[in-house]
Each structure stands twice: as structure tokens, then as C-alpha cells.
Coordinates of C-alpha atoms and ligand atoms in Angstrom, one line a residue:
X2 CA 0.0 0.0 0.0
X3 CA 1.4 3.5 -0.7
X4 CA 2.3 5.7 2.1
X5 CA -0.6 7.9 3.9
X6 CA -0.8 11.6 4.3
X7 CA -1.4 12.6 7.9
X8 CA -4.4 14.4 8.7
X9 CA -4.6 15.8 12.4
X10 CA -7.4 16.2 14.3
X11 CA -8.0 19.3 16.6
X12 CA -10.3 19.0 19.4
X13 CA -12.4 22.1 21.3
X14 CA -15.0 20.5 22.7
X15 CA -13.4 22.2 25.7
X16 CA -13.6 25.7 24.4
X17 CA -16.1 26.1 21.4
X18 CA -18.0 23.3 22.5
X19 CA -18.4 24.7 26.5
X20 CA -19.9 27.9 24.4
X21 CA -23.0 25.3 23.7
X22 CA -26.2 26.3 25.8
X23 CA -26.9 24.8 28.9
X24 CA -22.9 22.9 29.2
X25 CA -21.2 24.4 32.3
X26 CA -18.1 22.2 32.3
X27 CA -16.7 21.9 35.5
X28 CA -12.2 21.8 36.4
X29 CA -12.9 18.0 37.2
X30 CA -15.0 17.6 33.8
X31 CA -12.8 19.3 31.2
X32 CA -9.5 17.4 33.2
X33 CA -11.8 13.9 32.7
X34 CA -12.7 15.3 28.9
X35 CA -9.1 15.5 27.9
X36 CA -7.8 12.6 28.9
X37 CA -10.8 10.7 27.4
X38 CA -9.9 12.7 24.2
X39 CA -6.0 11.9 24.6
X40 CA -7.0 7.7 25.0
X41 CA -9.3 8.5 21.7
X42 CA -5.9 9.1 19.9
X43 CA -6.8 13.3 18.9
X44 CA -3.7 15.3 17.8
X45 CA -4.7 18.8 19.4
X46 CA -6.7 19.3 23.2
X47 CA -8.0 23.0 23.0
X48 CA -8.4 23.4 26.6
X49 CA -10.0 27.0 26.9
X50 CA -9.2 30.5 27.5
X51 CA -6.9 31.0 30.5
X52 CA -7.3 34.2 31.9
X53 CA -11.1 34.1 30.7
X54 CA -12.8 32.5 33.8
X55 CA -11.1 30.8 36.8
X56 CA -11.9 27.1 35.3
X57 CA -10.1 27.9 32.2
X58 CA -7.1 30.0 34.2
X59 CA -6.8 26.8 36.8
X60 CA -6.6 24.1 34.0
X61 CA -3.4 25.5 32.4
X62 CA -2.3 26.3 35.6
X63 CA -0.4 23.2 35.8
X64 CA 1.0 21.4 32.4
X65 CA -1.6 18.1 32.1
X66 CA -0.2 14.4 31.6
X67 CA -1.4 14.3 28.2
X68 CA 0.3 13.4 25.2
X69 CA -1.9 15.0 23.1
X70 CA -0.8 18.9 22.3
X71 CA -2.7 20.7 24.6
X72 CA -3.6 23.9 23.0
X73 CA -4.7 27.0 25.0
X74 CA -7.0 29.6 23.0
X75 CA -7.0 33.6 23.1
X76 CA -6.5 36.5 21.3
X77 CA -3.7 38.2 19.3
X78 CA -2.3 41.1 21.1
X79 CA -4.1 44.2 21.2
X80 CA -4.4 46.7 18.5
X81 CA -1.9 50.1 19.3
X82 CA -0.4 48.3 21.9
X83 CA 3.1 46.1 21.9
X84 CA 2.8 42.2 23.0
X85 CA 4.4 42.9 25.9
X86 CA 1.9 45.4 27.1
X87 CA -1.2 43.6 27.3
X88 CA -1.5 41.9 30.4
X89 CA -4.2 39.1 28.6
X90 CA -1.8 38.5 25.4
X91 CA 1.5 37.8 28.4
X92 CA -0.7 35.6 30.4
X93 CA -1.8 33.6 27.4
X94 CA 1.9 32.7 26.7
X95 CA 2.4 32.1 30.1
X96 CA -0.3 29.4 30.2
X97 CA 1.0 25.8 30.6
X98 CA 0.3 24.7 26.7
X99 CA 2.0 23.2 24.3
X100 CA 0.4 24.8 21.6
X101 CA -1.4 28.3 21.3
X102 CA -4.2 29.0 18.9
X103 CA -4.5 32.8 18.3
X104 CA -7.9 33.5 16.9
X105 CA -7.8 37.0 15.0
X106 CA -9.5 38.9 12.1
X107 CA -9.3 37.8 8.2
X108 CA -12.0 40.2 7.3
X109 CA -11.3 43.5 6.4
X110 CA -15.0 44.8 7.4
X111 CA -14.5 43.4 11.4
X112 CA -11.2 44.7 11.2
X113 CA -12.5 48.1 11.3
X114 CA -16.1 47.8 12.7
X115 CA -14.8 45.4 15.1
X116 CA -11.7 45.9 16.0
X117 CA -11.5 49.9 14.5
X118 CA -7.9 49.2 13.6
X119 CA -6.6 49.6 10.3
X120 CA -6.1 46.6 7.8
X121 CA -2.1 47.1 8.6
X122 CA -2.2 46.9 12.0
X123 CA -4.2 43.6 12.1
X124 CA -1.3 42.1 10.5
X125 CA 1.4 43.4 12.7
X126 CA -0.5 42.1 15.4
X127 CA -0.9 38.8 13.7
X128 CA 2.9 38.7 13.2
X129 CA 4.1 40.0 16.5
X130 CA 1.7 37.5 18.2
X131 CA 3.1 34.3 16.4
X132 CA 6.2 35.5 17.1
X133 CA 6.4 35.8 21.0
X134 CA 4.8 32.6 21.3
X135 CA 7.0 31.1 19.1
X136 CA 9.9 32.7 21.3
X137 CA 8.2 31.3 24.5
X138 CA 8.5 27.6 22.5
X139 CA 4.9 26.8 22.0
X140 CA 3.1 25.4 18.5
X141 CA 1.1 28.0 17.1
X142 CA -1.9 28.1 14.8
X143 CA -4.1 31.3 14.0
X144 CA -7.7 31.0 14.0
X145 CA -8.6 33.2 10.6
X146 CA -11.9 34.2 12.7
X147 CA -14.9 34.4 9.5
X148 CA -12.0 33.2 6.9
X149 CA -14.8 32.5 4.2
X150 CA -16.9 35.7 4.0
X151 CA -14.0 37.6 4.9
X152 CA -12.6 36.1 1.6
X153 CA -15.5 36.7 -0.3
X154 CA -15.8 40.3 0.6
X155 CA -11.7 41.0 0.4
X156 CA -10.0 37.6 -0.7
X157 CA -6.2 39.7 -1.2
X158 CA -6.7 40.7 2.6
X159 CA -8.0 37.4 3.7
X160 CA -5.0 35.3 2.5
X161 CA -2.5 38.3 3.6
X162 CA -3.8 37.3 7.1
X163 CA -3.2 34.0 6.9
X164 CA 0.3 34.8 5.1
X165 CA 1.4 36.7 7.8
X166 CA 0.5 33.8 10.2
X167 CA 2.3 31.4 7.9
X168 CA 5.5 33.2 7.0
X169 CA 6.1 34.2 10.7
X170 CA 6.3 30.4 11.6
X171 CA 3.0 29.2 12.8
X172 CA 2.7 25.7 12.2
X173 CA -1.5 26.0 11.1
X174 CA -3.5 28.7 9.6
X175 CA -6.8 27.3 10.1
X176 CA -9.7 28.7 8.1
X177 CA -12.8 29.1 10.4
X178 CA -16.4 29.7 8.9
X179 CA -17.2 31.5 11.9
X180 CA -20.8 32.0 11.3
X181 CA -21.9 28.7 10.1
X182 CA -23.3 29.7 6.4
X183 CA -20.4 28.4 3.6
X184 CA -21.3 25.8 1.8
X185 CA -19.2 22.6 0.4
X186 CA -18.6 23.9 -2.8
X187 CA -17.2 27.4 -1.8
X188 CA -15.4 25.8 0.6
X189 CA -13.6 23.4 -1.3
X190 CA -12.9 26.4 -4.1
X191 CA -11.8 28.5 -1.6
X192 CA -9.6 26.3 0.3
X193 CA -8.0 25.4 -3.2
X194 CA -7.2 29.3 -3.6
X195 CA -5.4 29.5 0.2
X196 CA -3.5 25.9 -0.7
X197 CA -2.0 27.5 -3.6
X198 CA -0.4 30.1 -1.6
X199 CA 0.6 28.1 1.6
X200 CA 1.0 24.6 1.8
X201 CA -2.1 22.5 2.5
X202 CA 0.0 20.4 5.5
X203 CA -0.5 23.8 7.0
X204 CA -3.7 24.5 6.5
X205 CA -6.8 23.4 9.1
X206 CA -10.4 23.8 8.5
X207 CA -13.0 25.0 11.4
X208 CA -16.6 24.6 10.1
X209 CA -19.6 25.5 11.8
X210 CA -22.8 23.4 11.7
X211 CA -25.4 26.6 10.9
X212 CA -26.6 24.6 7.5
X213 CA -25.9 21.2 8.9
X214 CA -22.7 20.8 6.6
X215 CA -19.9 21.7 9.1
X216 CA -18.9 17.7 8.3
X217 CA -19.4 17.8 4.6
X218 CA -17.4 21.1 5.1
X219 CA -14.4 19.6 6.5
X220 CA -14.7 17.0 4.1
X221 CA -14.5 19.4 1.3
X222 CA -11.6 21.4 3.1
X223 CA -9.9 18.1 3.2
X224 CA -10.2 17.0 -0.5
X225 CA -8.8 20.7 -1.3
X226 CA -5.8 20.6 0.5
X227 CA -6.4 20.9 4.2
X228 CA -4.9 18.5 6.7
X229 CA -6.1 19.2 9.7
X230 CA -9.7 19.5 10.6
X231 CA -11.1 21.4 13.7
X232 CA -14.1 20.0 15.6
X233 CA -15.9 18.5 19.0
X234 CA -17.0 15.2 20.3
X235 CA -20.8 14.8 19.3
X236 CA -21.0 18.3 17.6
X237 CA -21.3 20.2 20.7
X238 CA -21.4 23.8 20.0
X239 CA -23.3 26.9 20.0
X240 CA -26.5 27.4 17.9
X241 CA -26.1 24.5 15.7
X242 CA -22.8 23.3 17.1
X243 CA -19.5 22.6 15.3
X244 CA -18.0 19.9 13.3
X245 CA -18.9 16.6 14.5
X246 CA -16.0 15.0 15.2
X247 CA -17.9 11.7 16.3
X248 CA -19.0 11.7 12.8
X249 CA -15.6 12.8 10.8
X250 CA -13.3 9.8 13.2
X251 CA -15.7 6.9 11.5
X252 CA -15.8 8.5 8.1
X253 CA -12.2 8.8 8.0
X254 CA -11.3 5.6 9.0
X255 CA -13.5 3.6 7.6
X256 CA -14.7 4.9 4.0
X257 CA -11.6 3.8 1.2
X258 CA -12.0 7.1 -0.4
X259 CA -10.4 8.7 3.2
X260 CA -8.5 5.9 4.8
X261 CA -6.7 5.0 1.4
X262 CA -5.0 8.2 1.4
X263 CA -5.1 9.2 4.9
X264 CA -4.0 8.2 8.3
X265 CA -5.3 9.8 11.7
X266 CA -3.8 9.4 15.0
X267 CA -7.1 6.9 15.8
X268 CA -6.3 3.1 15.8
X269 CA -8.9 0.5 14.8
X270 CA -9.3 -0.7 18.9
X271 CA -9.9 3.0 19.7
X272 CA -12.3 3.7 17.2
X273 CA -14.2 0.6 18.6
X274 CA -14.4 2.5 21.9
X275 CA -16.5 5.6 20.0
X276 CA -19.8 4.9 20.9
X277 CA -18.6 4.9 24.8
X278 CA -16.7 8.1 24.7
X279 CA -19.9 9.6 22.9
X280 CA -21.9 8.2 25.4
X281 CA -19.5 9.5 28.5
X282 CA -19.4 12.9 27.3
X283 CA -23.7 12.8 27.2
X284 CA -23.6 11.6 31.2
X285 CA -21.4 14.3 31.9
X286 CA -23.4 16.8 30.4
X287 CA -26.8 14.9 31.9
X288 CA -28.2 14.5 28.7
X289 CA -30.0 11.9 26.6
X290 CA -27.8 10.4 23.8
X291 CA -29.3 11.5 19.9
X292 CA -30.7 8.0 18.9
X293 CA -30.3 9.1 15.4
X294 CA -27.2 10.3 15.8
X295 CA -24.9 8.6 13.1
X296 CA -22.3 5.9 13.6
X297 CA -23.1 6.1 17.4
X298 CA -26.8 6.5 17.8
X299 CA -28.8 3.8 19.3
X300 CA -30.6 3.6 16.0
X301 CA -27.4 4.1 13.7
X302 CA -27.9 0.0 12.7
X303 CA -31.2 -0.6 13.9
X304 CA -34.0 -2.4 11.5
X305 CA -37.5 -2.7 12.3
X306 CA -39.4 -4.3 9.3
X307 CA -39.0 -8.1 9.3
X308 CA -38.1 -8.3 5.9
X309 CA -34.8 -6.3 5.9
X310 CA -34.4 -7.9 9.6
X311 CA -33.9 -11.6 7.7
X312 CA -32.0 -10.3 4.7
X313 CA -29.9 -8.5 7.6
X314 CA -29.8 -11.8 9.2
X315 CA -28.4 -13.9 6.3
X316 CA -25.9 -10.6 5.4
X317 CA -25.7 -7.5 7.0
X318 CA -23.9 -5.4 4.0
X319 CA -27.4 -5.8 2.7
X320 CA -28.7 -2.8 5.1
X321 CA -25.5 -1.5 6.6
X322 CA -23.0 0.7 5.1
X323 CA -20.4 -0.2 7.6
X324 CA -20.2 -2.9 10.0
X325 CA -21.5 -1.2 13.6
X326 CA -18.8 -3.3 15.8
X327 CA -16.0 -0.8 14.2
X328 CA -17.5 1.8 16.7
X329 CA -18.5 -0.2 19.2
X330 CA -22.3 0.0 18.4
X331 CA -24.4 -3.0 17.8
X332 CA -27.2 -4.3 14.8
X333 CA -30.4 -3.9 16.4
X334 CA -33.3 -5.6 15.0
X335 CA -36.5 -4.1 16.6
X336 CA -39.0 -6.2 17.9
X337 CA -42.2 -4.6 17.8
X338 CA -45.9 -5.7 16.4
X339 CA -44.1 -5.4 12.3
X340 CA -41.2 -7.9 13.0
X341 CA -41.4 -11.4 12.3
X342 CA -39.4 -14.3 13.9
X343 CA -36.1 -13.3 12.5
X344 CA -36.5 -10.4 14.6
X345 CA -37.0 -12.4 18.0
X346 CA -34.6 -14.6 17.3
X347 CA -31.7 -12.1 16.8
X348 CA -32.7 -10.3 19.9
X349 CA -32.8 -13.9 21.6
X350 CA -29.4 -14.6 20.1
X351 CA -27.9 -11.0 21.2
X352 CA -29.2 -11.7 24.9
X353 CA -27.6 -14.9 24.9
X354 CA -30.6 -17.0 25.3
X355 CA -30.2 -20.3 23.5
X356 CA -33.6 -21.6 22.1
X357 CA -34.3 -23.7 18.8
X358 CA -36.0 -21.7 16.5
X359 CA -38.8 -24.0 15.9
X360 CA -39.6 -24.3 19.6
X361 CA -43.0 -23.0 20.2
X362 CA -41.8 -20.4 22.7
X363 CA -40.7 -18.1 20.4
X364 CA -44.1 -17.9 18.8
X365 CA -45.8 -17.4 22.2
X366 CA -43.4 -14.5 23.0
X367 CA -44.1 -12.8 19.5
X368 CA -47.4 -13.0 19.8
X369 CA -47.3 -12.0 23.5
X370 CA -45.2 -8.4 22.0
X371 CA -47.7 -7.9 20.0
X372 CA -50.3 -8.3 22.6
X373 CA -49.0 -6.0 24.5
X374 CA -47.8 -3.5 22.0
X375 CA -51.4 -3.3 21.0
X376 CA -52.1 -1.9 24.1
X377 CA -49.4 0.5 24.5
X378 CA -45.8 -1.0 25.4
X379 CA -43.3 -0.4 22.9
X380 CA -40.3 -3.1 23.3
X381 CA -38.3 -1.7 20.2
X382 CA -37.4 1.6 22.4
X383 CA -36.8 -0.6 25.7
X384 CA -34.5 -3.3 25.2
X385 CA -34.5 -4.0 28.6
X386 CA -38.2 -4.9 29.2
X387 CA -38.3 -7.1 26.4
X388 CA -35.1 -9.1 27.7
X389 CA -36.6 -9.9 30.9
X390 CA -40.4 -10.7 28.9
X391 CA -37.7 -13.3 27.0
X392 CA -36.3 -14.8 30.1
X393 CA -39.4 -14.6 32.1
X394 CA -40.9 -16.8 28.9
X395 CA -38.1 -19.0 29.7
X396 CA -38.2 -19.1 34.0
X397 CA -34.9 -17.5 33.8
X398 CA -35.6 -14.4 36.6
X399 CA -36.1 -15.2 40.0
X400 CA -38.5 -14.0 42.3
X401 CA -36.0 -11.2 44.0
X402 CA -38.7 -9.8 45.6
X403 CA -42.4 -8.3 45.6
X404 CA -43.7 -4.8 46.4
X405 CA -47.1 -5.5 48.4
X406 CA -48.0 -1.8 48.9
X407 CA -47.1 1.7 47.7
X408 CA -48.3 4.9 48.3
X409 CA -47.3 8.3 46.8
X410 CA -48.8 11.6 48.4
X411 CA -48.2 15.3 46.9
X412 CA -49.4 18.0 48.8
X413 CA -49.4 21.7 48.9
X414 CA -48.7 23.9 51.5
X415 CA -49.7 27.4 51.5
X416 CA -47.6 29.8 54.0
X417 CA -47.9 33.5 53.5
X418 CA -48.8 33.1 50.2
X419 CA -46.0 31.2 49.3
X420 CA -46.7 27.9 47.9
X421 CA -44.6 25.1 48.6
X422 CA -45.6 21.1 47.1
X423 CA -43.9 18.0 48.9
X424 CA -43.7 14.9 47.3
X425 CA -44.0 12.3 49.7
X426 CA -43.7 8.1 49.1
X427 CA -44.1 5.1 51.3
X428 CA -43.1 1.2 49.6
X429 CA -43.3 -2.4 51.4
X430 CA -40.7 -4.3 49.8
X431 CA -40.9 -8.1 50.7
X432 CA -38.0 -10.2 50.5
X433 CA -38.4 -13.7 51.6
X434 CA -40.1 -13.8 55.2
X435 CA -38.5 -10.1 55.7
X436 CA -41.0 -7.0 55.2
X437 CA -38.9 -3.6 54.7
X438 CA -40.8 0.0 54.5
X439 CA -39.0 2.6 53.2
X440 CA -40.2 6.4 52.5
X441 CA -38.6 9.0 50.6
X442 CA -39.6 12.5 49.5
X443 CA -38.7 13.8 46.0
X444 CA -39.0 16.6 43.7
X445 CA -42.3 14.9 42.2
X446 CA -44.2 11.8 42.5
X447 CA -42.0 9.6 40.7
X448 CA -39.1 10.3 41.9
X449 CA -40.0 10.2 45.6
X450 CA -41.5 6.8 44.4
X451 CA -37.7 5.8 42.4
X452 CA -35.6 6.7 45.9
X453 CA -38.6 5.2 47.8
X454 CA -38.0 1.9 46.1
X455 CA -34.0 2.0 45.8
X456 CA -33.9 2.9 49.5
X457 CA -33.5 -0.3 50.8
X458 CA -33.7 -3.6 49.0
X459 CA -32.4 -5.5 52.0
X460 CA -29.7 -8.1 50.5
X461 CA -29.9 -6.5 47.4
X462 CA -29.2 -3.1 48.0
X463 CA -25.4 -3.7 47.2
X464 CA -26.3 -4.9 43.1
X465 CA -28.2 -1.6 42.7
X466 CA -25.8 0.7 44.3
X467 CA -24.9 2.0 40.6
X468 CA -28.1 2.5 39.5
X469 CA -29.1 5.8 38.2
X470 CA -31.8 7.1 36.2
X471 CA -30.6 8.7 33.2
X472 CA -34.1 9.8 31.1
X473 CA -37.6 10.0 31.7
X474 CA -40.0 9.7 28.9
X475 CA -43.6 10.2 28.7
X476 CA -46.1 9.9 26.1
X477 CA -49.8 10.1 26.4
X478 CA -51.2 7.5 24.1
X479 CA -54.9 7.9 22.0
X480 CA -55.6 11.0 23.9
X481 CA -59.0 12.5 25.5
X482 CA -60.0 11.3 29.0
X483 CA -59.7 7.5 28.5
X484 CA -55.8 7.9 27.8
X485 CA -53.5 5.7 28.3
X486 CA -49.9 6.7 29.1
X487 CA -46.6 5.1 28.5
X488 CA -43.4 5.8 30.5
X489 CA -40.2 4.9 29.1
X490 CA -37.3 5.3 31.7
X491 CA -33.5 5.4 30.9
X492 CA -30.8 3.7 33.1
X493 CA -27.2 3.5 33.7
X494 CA -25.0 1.4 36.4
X495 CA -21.1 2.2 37.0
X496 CA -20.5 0.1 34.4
X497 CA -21.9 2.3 31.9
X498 CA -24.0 0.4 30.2
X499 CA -27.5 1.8 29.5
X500 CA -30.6 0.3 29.4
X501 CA -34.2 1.5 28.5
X502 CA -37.5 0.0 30.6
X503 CA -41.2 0.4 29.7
X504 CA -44.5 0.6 31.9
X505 CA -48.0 1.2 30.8
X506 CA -51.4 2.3 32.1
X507 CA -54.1 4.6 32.8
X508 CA -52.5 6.2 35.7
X509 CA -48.7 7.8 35.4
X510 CA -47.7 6.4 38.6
X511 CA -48.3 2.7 38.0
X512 CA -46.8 3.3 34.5
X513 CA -43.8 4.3 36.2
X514 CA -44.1 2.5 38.9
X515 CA -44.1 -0.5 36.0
X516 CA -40.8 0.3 34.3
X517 CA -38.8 1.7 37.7
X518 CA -39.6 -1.9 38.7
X519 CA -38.1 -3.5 35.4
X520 CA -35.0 -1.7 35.6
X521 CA -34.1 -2.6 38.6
X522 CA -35.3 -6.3 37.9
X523 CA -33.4 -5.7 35.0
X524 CA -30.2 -4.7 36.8
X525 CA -30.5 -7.6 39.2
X526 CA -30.7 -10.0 36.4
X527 CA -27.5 -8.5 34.7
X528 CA -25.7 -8.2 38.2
X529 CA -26.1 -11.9 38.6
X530 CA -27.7 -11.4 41.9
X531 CA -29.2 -14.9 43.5
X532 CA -33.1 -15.7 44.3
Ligands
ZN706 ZN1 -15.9 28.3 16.3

């Protein structure tokens, strides 16, 4: 095979990506993010902005064990003022990096609105800025801040930005489409046009996701000349989030047209660990994984129908464009009221439960999912609950225990006009001859009924320790007074593994009550915890 280019991948989840509403990383986070990016194999950790908030200033504080370039972000010196006189510019170079990223103008029409400098002194400040980090011994790269409408507005002063950077000694010039809006084939043109004047090896791309093309737009950067691509884990980002580097790593590695000609600092056994890091970054945050997302969403490689399911079966290129073990996901074949046997049996086969197909149990538990999916449950969403349906078909879960009485209470107090609701629950647990009561009080009914229950399962409390609830889904089914509602709850243990439970009824509570009680059967089951 003939050598590989190397492409390098730039990470700032840590800095663009903390701009993303509602993510409030944390010291402890961002330290946990970096080294979870470093094991991934990424060539560049942009940290943050030290001297911008005391999280930022106390990570580069200390150099970090990484050894991935860790990259600290901030501006070129000050307009009118030397380097050495702007406190900011001296404590960015101070910063414990090994790399610096200096974002500054590319645009003529910021360069005076914004900044109300002239075009000249943008570029002395450009050059003086490369050049006393360079002197202090770190990488540099300039951020061209709006790159692509700065070109098409002013392309000679666009490229004389990133010139400056280049011939001063910075080792990237990365083009950033700052607000989002360039599409692939300007892109590609216009990254052509800067290759020609400065080596593509130096050349990085930053897209933004504002027409959901920052990937396609790093793509095209790529086939222009670029060789180093800027983005975060999962898209995070503001507005519509940045480059999607959980999308670019598989693409790369895994489609000829990229991993012929390239090679990225990613090995095979890390890319199988993608879906996991994906998934960490999502419990950090508290969020719900994107099911759809591709490569690592829960539905990336899942089939519903039964006739794609037993094509699937027999050869999975039929219905998948790349084999879902390379990123650690999994073929899922749905089972829901539309599958067939093949279906059932896969899921049987992924559980681990050995059982002829011809034996008459599989029929009874495909007609017993449609049963029940015709009155509400939905087993293709919870995985879980349809597991232990599969081993309770085949005696395979003990009785751990029974709950013989719950009660739930929310009242509302009114003091001084000041209204205050408490959530109160009571649960008897029986275990063998032993009769526990536990009572909690939560933030609403169900969760004073989830700590109620996980309180205190006597010789079981030690298998559930882990257990968290991660998502809490609620949908009211056929509407008006007679509805029905489904709950679909989310759960994780220290293991990180996930694992989705269903309830169903007329009343919320039992619904919930339903699937809190699967997931922990669920959990007992997987813990290997005895009768
Ligand atoms: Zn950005």
C-alpha cells in the first residue's frame, strides 16, 4: 500500500464546545474530557481560555499528563499596543500549553467595525503575536476568525492574514467559517485558492454546523488541501454546534475514499471505543444520547421491518453501510408488532438466550409483544423490558422480591402566600419472610417513588448501588380522558451500560411504577444477583 498523508485532528470540545447552551463544564470535567480525548488518539486538546474564567485560568495552571498537544486559546495582542503590554496577550503565553491558537480577524469589514484598527495593524499584530509565542516555545496556529466571508468580501486581505500567520512560523493557519453559512462547494474552491499560496499540510479547517454541513465542510476542506480538521465530540457547540467529530473519526477511518490516502492518529481498537466516549461525554453533560445520531446513535444499525431484519440476518452489507462493531455499536433488530421471527430470534441470540427456532416459545413471545404492544408497550425503544419478557418466557428471573403496597402523596402547602408542594412516598418491599418500609420524599411523584424503592432492597441493596436514572420519557397515548400513558425510563449502572425499561397504564404512577420496577429487575438480572 502506498504511504498515507497525515491528517490531524483538533479538538475544542473544551472551548467552542463549552460555548454550547446549557454545558457548564466543570475543572474535574474538562480534566476527565481531555484525557478521554488523549485515549481516543486526537492530535490537538484546545483546553480554553486562561485568563477568561477561573476554570479555564486553573486548567493551564499546571501542564496536564497528556500526550496530546494541549492547546490554549485567546487573542492576538491588542491593537496600538506592543505584546508585551497587554497583560491578557502575556498571560496567554504564560499558560501551561503546548500549543497556542490565536484567533484573529481575516476580514477587512471586522477589522475596522470590530476591532477599529486599520487593515495594517491587524497584520502586525498577527505577526508580532506568532512571534512571541513562538519565542516562549509553543506550536502556534491562527484561528482566521470568519476566513470564508472575509474572503469573499476581500480575498487579497484574507489570505494576507493567513500569510502573515504562515511566514512568521505558525505551524496551522486554520480557516474558520465562523458563522456557520459556507457551503461545500465554496469551501472546497476557496480552500483550493489558500492551498496555492501556503502549503495545504498547513492548512486546518474549522466549520460550523449553521446549514448542517460543518462535516461535509471539513470533508471538502480536506479533498482541497487541508490536513487538519477542527471540531468537538458529538458536535457540541453553539446554535447549531460545530463539526462533528464523532462523525468525521468513522468517516475517516473507515470509507476507502479517506483511509486509502489518509492516516489519523485513531487506531482501529480506539475507534471501537467511540460509541462509549460519545456516550460519556452525554452523562457528563446529563443528557439523553441523539438515537439518530450517526455511527453512534442507538438507532445508527437498527432495522424494524422483518423483511430487511432476515435479509440482515443472512448478510448485514445488505442494510448496513459499515459494519457497527468498528464503533463499538451494535445491529439492532426491533422487535415490535411489524417484526417477524427473525426479529426475536436475533434479539434472543444477542441476549444470549439459546432456544431452537422451531420451539414453540418463540411464537408465544411474538405474539405475547404484539399483545402488548397493542395496548401501548413499545419493546423496540426498551430493550430491557423485552429481555426480561424473553427470560421470564423461559423461567430465567427469580422472584427477587415483591412490592405489596405503595403509596405516593403530593401536597401543597400554602404559607404567607407562598406555595410550597412536597412529594411524599411510602413502599413495602418483601424479600423472603423479611417485610422492609421505606419512605422518601422527592421533587415529584416519581421520583420520591424511584428513591422510595431503591432505599432499601435488603440483600440487594449492594447490586443496585450504581443504578441511576438517566431519562424520563412520557407519552400520552390515544388522547381524551380515556388515555392511556406510556413511561419509558433510561438507566445506567457504574459500568456504563444503559438500558431502557417500559411501563403502561391509565394512571402515570403505576406506568412508572411498572418500568422503575423492570429496571431494577433488569439490573439484578445482569448483576447476577441470586433468588
Ligand atoms: Zn468556532
Amino acid at each position: 500500500m502506498m504511504t498515507r498523508e497525515r491528517l490531524y485532528l483538533f479538538d475544542t470540545t473544551l472551548r467552542d464546545g463549552a460555548q454550547t447552551n446549557g454545558v457548564d463544564f466543570t475543572l474535574a470535567d474538562k480534566v476527565a474530557i481531555a484525557k478521554m480525548l488523549d485515549d481516543l488518539g486526537i492530535d490537538y486538546i484546545e483546553a480554553g481560555y486562561p485568563g477568561a474564567n477561573p476554570i479555564d485560568t486553573g486548567f493551564f495552571a499546571k501542564p496536564q499528563p497528556l500526550r496530546a498537544a494541549v492547546t490554549a486559546f485567546g487573542m492576538t495582542r491588542r491593537p496600538g499596543r506592543s505584546a508585551s503590554n497587554d497583560p491578557g496577550f502575556v498571560a496567554l503565553l504564560e499558560a501551561e500549553a503546548d500549543a497556542i491558537c490565536f484567533v484573529a480577524k481575516s476580514w477587512d469589514y471586522h477589522v475596522r467595525v470590530a476591532l477599529e484598527t486599520t487593515e495594517e495593524e491587524n497584520l502586525a499584530s498577527i505577526r508580532d503575536s506568532v512571534h512571541a509565542a513562538k519565542a516562549k516555545g509553543r506550536e502556534v496556529l491562527l484561528d482566521c476568525e470568519h476566513f470564508f466571508d472575509g474572503y469573499k468580501a476581500n480575498p487579497a486581505y484574507a489570505i494576507a492574514c493567513a500569510k502573515a500567520a504562515h511566514e512568521e512560523g505558525a505551524r496551522w493557519v486554520v480557516l474558520c467559517d465562523t458563522n456557520g453559512g459556507t457551503l461545500p462547494h465554496e469551501v472546497e474552491r476557496i480552500v483550493g485558492a489558500v492551498c496555492r499560496v501556503i502549503p495545504g499540510d498547513h492548512v486546518g479547517v474549522h466549520a460550523h454546523n449553521d446549514t448542517e454541513q460543518a462535516v461535509a465542510n471539513s470533508f471538502a476542506a480536506v479533498r482541497a488541501g487541508a490536513r487538519q480538521i477542527q471540531g468537538t465530540l458529538n458536535g457540541l457547540g453553539e446554535r447549531c454546534g460545530n463539526a462533528n467529530l464523532t462523525s468525521i473519526i468513522p468517516t475517516l477511518k473507515l470509507k476507502p475514499d479517506f483511509a486509502e490516502r489518509f492516516e489519523i492518529g485513531i487506531s482501529d481498537a480506539k475507534l471501537a471505543g467511540l460509541v462509549h466516549v460519545s456516550h460519556t461525554l452525554d452523562e457528563m453533560l446529563n443528557r439523553a444520547p441523539d438515537r439518530h445520531a450517526p455511527y453512534v446513535g442507538e438507532s445508527a444499525f437498527a432495522t424494524k421491518a422483518g423483511i430487511h431484519a432476515s435479509a440482515i440476518m443472512k448478510e448485514p452489507a445488505t442494510y448496513e453501510h459499515v459494519g457497527p462493531e468498528k464503533v463499538g455499536n451494535r445491529r439492532k433488530l426491533l422487535v415490535s408488532d411489524q417484526s417477524g421471527r427473525s426479529n426475536v430470534l436475533a434479539e434472543l441470540e444477542r441476549i444470549g438466550l439459546a432456544i431452537d427456532k422451531d420451539d414453540p416459545r418463540v411464537t408465544r413471545l411474538l405474539d405475547e409483544v404484539k399483545e402488548r404492544e397493542a395496548i401501548g408497550y413499545a419493546y423496540e425503544a426498551a430493550d430491557a423490558s423485552f429481555e426480561l419478557l424473553a427470560r421470564r418466557m423461559l423461567d430465567e428471573v427469580p422472584k427477587f422480591f415483591d412490592v405489596n403496597y405503595f403509596d405516593v402523596k403530593v401536597e401543597q402547602r400554602r404559607q404567607n402566600g407562598d406555595a410550597e408542594v412536597l412529594t411524599t412516598a411510602v413502599v413495602k418491599v418483601k424479600i423472603g419472610n423479611e417485610t422492609l418500609i421505606n419512605a422518601a420524599e422527592g421533587n415529584g411523584p416519581v421520583n420520591a417513588l424511584d428513591v422510595a424503592l431503591r432505599k432499601d432492597l435488603g440483600k440487594y441493596q449492594k447490586y443496585i448501588d450504581g443504578l441511576r436514572l438517566t431519562d424520563y420519557r412520557v407519552r400520552i397515548l390515544n388522547g381524551g380522558t380515556e388515555a392511556i400513558t406510556r413511561v419509558l425510563i433510561e438507566s445506567a449502572d457504574e459500568t456504563g451500560e444503559h438500558w431502557t425499561t417500559v411501563g403502561v397504564s391509565a394512571n402515570i404512577i403505576d406506568a412508572s411504577f411498572q418500568a422503575l420496577m423492570d429496571s431494577i429487575v433488569f439490573k439484578l438480572v445482569k448483576s447476577g444477583a441470586p433468588a
